[in-house]
Phi, psi and omega in degrees: 000338183263353179048053181230149171220097189270351183265158180268135177300151175253122183248126177228113182059239180260013179252150181228123179254132176229153180206143176211155183276207180054046174067017182275294177120204186226166177201153175242132183232152175246130178261116180225123178051042177076007179242142178265130174249126178280122177271323172197161172211132179200186180247027179285345174214120178231081181294130181279302179215343177259135182295155163282163173240147182251122179223122176049042175086006180232141178263134175240123182191171181268122179257129179215133176263008176210161180259012181257011177088341177280148179063025177259135179226153168275122185243154170241125184230138175291122183300315187286328186250339185081004181291132175285123180266317176199165173219146181234124178269169170095006180250356182068203180268077187261203180217159184218138170229177181216151175198142175051042178072019181233145170271132175249111189246130171253108180290156180304329182275000177101358175289137173259121186241134174250128181223156176290147168282109184211128181274350182271333178190163176282127183232088180289133179260318180199161181211141176213153175285124187247316180221169173244166180078188182281131181235109180244347182275149179290141174290161178241136176248124180209127176053043177076012180239145175251128177251139178216156180221142176260178183294338178278353179096003177290128180250133181232145176225131175231145176270130179280144177291145177275131180241143177258136181255000000 
């Protein structure tokens, strides 16, 4: 109903992945000789405004059939097939980035969540209160620090602990 597509396409080789919210969904297309071939289209990922991220053949992103935070899940989808691998409730309409094999998730309520990059199930490692109020912008990771901002404009920065493996 809003005729919007706020996310950036993900391009891998000759394939283009797109996703949009408001009950529309996602699709993977192949560009050959200037023509698009649809490989799949479904509603397993409906990004509202934050992009999914692609890691090792799987998309991690927030799927929502509404913009009010209800019925929103963090989903893992197979890039090549569009198959839904898992979904996790309770994070609202958040955002996700990744580093060092970990998902860094900023939940809509301001929780900062660290989870394993895993296509078989959601594996939360830790969670902490990071911000208050509504948080829809993606966190930024730079020099071992995570920066986040809420809808009121409050900016927070935390230094991540260094871990030895």
